[in-house]
Coordinates of C-alpha atoms and ligand atoms in Angstrom, one line a residue:
X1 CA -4.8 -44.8 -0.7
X2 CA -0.9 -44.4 -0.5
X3 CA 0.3 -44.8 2.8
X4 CA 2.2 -41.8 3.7
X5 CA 4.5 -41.3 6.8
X6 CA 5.6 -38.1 8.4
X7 CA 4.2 -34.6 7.5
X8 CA 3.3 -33.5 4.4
X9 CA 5.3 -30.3 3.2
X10 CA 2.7 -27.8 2.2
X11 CA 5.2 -25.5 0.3
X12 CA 2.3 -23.4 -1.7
X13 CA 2.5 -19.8 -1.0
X14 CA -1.1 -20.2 1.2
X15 CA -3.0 -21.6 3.0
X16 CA 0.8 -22.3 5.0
X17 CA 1.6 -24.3 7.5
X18 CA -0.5 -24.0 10.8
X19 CA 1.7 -24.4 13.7
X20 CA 0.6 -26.7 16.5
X21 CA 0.3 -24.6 19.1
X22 CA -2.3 -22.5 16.8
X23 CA -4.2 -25.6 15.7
X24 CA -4.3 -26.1 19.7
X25 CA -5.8 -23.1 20.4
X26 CA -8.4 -22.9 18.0
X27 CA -9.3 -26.3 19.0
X28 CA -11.1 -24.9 22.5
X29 CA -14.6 -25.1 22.8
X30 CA -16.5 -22.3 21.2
X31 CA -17.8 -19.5 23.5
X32 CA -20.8 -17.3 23.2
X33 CA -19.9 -14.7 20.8
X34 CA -22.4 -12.0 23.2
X35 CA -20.7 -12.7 26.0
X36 CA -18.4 -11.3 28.2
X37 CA -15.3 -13.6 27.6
X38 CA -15.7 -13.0 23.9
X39 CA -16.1 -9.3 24.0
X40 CA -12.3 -9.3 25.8
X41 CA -10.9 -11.2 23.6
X42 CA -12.3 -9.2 20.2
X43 CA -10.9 -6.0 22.4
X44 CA -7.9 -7.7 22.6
X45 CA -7.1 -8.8 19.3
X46 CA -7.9 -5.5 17.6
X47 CA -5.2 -3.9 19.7
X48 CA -3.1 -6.9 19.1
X49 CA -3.2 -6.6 15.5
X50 CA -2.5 -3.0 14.2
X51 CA 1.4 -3.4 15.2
X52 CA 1.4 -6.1 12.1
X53 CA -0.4 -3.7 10.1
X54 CA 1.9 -0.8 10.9
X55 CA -1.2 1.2 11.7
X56 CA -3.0 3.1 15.1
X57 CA -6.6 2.7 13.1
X58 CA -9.0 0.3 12.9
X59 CA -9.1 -2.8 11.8
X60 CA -11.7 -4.8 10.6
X61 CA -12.1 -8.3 10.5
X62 CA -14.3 -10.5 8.5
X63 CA -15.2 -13.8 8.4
X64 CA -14.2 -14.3 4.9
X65 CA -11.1 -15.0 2.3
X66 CA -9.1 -12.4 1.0
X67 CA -11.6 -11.6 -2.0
X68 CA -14.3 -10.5 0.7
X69 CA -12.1 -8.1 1.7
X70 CA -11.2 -6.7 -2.0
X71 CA -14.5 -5.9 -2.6
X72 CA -14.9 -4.7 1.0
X73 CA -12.2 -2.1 0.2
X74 CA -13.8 -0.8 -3.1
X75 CA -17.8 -0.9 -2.1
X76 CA -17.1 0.8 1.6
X77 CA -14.8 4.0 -0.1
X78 CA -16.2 4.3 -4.5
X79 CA -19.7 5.0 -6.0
X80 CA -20.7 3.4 -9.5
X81 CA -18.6 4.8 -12.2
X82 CA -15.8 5.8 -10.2
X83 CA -12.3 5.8 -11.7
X84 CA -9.9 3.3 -10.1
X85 CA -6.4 2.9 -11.1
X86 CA -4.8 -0.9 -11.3
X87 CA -1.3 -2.5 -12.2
X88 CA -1.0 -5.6 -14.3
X89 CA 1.3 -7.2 -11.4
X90 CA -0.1 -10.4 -12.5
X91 CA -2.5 -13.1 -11.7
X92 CA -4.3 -11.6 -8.5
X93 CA -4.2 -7.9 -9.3
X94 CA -5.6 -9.2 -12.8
X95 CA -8.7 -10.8 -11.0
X96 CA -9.1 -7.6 -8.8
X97 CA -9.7 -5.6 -11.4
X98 CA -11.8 -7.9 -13.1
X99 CA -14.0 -7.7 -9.6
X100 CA -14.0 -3.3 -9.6
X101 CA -15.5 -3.4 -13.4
X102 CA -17.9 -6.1 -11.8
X103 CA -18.9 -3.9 -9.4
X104 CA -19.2 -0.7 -11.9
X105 CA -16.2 0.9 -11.5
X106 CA -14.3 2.3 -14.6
X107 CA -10.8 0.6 -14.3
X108 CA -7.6 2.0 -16.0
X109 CA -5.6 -1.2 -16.0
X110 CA -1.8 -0.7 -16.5
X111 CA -0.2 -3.5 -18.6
X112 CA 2.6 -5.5 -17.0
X113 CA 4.5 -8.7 -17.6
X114 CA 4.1 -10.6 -15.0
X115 CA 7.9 -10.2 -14.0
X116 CA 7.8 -6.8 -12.7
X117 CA 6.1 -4.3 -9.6
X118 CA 3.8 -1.3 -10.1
X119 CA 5.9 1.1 -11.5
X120 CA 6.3 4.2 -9.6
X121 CA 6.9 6.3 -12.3
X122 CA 4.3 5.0 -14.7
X123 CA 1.7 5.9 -12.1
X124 CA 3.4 9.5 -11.9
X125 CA 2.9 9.6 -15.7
X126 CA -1.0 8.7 -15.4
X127 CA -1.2 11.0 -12.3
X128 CA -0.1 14.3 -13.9
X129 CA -2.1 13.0 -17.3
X130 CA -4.9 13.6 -14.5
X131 CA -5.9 17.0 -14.7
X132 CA -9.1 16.7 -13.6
X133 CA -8.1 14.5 -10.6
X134 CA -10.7 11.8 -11.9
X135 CA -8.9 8.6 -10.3
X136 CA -10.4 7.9 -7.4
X137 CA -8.5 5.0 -6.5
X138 CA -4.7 3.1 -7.0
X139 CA -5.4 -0.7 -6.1
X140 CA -2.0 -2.4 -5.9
X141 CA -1.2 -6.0 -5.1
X142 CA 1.8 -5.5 -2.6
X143 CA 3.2 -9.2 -2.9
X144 CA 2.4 -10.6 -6.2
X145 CA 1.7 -14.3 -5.4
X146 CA 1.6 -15.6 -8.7
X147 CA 4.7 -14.2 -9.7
X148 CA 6.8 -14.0 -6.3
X149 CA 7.4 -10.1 -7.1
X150 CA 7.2 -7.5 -4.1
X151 CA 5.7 -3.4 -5.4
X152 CA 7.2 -0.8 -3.5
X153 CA 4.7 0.6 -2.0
X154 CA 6.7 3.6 0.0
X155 CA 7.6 4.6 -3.8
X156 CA 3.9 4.1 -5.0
X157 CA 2.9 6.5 -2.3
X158 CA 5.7 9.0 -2.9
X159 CA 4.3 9.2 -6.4
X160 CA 0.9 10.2 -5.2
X161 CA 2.6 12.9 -2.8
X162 CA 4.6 13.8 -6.1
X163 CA 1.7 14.5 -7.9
X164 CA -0.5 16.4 -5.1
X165 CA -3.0 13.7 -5.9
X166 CA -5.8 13.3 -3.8
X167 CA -6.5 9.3 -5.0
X168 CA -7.3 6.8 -2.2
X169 CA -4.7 3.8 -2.1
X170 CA -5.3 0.3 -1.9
X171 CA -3.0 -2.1 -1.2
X172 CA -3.2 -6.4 -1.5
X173 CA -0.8 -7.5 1.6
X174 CA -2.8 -11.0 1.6
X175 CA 0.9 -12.9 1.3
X176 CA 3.3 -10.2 2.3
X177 CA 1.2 -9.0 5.9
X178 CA 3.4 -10.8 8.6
X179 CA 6.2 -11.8 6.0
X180 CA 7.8 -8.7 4.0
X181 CA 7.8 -5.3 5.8
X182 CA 4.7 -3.2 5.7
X183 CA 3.5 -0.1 7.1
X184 CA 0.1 1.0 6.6
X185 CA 0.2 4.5 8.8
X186 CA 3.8 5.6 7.8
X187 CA 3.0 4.6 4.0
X188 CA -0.2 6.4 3.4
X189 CA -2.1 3.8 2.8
X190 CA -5.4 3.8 2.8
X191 CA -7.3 0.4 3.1
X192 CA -4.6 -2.5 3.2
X193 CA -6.6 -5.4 2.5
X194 CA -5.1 -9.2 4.1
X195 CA -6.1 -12.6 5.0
X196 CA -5.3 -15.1 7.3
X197 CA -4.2 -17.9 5.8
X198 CA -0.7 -17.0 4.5
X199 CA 2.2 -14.8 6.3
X200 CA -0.5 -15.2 9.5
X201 CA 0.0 -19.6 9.7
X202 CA -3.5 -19.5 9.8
X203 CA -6.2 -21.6 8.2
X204 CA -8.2 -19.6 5.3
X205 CA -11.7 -17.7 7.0
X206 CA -10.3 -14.4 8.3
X207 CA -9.9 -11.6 6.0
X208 CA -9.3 -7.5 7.3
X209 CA -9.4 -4.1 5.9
X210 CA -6.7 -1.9 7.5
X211 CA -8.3 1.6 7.4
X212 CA -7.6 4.8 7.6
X213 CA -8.9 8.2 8.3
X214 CA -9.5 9.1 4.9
X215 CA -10.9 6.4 3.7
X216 CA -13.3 6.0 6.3
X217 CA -14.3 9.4 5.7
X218 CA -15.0 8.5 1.8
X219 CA -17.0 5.6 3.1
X220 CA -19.4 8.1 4.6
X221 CA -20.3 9.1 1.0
X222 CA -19.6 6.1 -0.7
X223 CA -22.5 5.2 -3.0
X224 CA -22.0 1.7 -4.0
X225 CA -24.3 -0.9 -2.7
X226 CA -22.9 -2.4 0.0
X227 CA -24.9 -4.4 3.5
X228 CA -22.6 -7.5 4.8
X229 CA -19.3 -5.7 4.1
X230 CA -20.0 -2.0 5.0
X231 CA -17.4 -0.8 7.7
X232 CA -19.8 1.3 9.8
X233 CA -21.8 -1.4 11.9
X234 CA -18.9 -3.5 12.2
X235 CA -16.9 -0.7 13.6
X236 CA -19.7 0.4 15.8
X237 CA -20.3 -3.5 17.3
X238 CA -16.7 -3.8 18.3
X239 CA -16.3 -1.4 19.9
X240 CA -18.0 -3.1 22.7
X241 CA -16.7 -6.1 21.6
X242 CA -18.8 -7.7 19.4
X243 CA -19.7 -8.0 15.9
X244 CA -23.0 -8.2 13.8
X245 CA -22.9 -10.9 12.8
X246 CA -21.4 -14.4 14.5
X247 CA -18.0 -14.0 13.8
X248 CA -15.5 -17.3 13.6
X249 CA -14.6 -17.7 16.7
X250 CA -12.5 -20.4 17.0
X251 CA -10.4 -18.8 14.1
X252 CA -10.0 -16.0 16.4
X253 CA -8.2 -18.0 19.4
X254 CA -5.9 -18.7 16.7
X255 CA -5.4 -15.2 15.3
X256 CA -4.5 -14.8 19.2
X257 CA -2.1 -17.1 19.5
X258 CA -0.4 -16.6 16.0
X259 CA -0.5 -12.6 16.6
X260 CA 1.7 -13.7 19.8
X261 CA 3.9 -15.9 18.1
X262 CA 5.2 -13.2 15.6
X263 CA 5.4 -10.4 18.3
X264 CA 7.5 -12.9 20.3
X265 CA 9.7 -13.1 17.3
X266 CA 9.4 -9.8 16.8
X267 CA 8.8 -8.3 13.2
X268 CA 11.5 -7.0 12.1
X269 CA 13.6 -10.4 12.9
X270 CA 10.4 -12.1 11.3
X271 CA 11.0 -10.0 8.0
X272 CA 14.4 -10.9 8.3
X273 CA 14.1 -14.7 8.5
X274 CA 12.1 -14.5 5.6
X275 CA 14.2 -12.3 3.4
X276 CA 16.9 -14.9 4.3
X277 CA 14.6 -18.1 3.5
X278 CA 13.8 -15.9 0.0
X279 CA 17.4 -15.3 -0.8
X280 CA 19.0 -19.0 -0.2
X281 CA 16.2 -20.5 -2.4
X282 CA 17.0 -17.8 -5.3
X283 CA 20.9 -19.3 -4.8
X284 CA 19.5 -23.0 -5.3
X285 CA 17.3 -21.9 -8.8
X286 CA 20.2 -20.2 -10.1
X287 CA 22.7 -22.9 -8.8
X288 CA 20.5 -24.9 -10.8
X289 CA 20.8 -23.1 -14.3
X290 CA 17.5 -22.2 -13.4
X291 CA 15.9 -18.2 -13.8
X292 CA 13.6 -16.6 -11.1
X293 CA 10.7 -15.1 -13.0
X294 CA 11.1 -11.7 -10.6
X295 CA 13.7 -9.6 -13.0
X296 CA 14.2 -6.7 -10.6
X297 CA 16.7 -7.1 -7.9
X298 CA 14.5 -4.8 -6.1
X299 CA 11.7 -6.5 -6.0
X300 CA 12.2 -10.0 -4.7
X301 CA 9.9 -11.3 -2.6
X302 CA 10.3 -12.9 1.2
X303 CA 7.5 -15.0 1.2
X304 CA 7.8 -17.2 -2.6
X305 CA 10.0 -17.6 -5.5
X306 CA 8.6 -18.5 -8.5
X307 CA 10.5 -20.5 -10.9
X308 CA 11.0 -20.4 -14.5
X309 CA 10.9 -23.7 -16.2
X310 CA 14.1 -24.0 -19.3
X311 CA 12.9 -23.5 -22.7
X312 CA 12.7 -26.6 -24.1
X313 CA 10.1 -28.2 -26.1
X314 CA 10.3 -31.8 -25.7
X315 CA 11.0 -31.4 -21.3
X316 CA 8.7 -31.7 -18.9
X317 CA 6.3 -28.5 -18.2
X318 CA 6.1 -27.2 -14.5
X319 CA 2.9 -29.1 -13.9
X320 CA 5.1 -32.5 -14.3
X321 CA 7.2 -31.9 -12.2
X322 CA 4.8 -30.9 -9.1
X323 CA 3.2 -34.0 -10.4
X324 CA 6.7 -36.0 -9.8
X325 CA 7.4 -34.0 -6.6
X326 CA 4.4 -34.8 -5.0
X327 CA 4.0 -38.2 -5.3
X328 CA 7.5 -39.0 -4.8
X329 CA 8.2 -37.0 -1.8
X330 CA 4.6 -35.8 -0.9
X331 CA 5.4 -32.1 -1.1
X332 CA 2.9 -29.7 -2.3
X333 CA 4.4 -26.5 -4.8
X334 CA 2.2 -23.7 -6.3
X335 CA 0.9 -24.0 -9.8
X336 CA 1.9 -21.1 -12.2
X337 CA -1.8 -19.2 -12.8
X338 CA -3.5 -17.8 -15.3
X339 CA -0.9 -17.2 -18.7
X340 CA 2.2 -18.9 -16.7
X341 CA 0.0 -22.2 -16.2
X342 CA 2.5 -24.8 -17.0
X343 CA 5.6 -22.4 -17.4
X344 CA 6.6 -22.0 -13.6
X345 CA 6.3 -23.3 -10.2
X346 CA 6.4 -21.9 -7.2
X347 CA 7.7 -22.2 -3.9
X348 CA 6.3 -21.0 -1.0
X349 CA 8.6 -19.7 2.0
X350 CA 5.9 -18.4 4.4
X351 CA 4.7 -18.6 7.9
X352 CA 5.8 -21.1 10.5
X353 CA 9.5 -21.9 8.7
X354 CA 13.3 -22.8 9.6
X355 CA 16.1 -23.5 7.8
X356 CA 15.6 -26.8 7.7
X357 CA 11.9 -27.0 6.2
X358 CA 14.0 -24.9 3.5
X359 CA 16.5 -27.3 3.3
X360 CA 14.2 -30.3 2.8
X361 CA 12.1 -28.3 0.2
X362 CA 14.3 -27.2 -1.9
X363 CA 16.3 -30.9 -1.8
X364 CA 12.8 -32.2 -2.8
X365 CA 12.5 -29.5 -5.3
X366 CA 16.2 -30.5 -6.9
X367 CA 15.5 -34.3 -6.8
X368 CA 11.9 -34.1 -8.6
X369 CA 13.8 -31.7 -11.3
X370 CA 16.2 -34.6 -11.7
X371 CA 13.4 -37.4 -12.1
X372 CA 11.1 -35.2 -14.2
X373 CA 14.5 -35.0 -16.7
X374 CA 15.0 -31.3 -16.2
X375 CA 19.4 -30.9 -16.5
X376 CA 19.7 -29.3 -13.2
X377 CA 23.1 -28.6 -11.7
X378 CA 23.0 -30.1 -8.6
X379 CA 25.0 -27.8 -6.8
X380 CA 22.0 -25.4 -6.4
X381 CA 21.0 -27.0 -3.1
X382 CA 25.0 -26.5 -1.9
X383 CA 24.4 -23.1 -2.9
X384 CA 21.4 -22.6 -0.6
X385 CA 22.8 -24.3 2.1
X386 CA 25.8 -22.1 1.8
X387 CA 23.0 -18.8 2.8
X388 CA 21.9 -20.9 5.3
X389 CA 24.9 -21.9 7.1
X390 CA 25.2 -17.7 7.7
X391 CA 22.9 -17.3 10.8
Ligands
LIG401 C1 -4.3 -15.6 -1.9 C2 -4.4 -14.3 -2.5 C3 -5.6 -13.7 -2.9 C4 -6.9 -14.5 -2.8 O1 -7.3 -14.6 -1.5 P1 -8.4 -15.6 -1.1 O2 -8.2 -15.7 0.4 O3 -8.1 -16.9 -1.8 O4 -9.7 -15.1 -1.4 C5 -5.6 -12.4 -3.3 N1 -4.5 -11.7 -3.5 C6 -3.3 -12.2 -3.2 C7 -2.0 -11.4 -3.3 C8 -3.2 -13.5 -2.7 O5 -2.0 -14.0 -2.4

């Protein structure tokens, strides 16, 4: 084994770095989950968490990853052969798609190229082709993580207000919830599906479906088959408190403690910082000579910026230089999924993060380019630097 001193950088876009004070709390001694100091701390934190979600509706929480809560979305609101709307974002919307035809839904997928949002005015375009109002669903990924590409979802809804269109909307906010702007209430969304172990610095475990009064009515005649994930006893049990099932506990000091942490910050200085951390490391990949896959201005996202590797057919592929960056400086980077395996890296900018964590990624990022033989200008990390020195 190599012997490694100081901390790893975890710079994936999730799971992200857990701050200490969160591992600290989680690492008190489990409680009775029927008991009476449980019950006020589940009251608690479902108060505690609908400011992060933008909503005043409930919340639920499971003890899953993110995917639990995709599918929680679809089988608590659709019956079999429903129509359900989806946008090529990329990777992740790609394999929630894949999941609604799993469960028997009929899925209109809208082609993308990986370097763009939902488009507002495609959906417009599908929306009035509509007449019969048979979409019963949009299900967009609000922060595309294997592309670093925000949707915007106030334009998504706008489209559906365009259109008089009764659809239900889904949003993905697994790596934007706590990191980009969101607002479930004010946006019309109606199940926001997240997780914890990205914009929320928590370990993975905890996933949640924001919900809201219209989809919780379509859950009451919702036909697909549906037991653990089904909203109804879940909402019923916490309201006293509990849940039916034995929840994570210990995952739940630490949604505490990190729901604190970001409400101490306050949200719109946490969007800020990470709209700041987003736009420095764009200046070092194009101080570089390097592109940032994103190719709409207005669609950037705060919490990872994926990378394009150069064209060239005898250099390195992404995957070599990750390789080179993280056993010469122990730093971890995202992979590029699906079809941009081997074409792009990606840096995550998420969750518990200064300026200097960004600093000492993105110099670890320019010398592994360097050793992996990429021509990099190394005036990219000046450049960054340069946003940073701005408070
Ligand atoms: C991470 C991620 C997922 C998958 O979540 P899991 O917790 O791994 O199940 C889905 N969608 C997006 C946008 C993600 O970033």
């Amino acid at each position: 084994m190599t012997l490694r001193t100081g901390r790893h950088f975890l710079q994936i876009p999730g799971p992200t770095n857990v701050p200490d004070q969160v591992l600290r709390a989680m690492a008190a001694p489990t409680i009775d989950h029927r008991g009476p100091e449980f019950a006020a701390l589940t009251v608690r934190l479902l108060a505690e968490i609908k400011p992060v979600f933008g909503t005043q509706g409930p919340v639920v929480i499971y003890p899953a990853t993110g995917t639990g809560a995709w599918e929680a979305a679809l089988v608590n609101t659709l019956s079999p052969g429903d129509r359900v709307l989806c946008f090529e974002t990329g990777h992740f919307a790609t394999l929630w798609q894949e999941m609604a035809s799993a469960l028997g839904l009929e899925v209109d997928f809208v082609p993308g190229d990986w370097r763009h949002g939902a488009d507002p005015a495609e959906l417009a375009r599908r929306l009035d082709a509509d007449i019969t109002q048979s979409i019963k669903a949009v299900c967009v990924v609000h922060n595309e993580t294997s592309t670093g590409v925000t949707s915007r979802i106030a334009e998504i809804r706008q489209a559906l207000d365009d259109a008089d269109h009764p659809a239900l909307l889904f949003v993905d906010t697994i790596s934007s919830l706590g990191s980009i702007d969101y607002r479930h209430d004010e946006w019309g969304v109606d199940v926001t599906v997240a997780g914890s172990q990205k914009g929320l610095m928590l370990p993975p475990g905890l996933s949640f479906n924001a919900v809201s009064d219209k989809a919780l009515a379509a859950s009451k005649t919702s036909r697909l088959t549906k037991s653990f994930w089904d909203w109804a006893p879940i909402i019923e049990a916490n309201r006293r408190g509990s849940f039916p099932y034995t929840p994570n506990t210990n995952l739940l000091y630490g949604l505490h403690e990190a729901l604190g942490m970001l409400a101490a910050e306050g949200l719109p200085q946490v969007f800020a910082r990470h709209a700041r951390h987003a736009a420095a490391t764009r200046a070092a990949v194009r101080g570089w000579g390097l592109e940032v896959l994103c190719a709409d201005e207005r669609e950037h996202s705060g919490s990872l910026t994926a990378v394009l590797m150069p064209d060239s057919p005898d250099g390195p592929d992404a995957d070599q230089v990750r390789k080179v960056i993280l056993e010469r400086f122990d730093m971890s980077l995202g992979a590029g999924l699906g079809k941009l395996s081997g074409r792009i890296f990606r840096i995550g900018h998420l969750g518990h993060f200064n300026d200097l964590t960004l600093a000492g990624t993105l110099a670890g990022v320019q010398m592994g380019l360097e050793i992996a033989g990429v021509p990099v200008d190394p005036a990219g990390l000046g450049a960054a630097l340069d946003v940073l020195r701005t408070p």
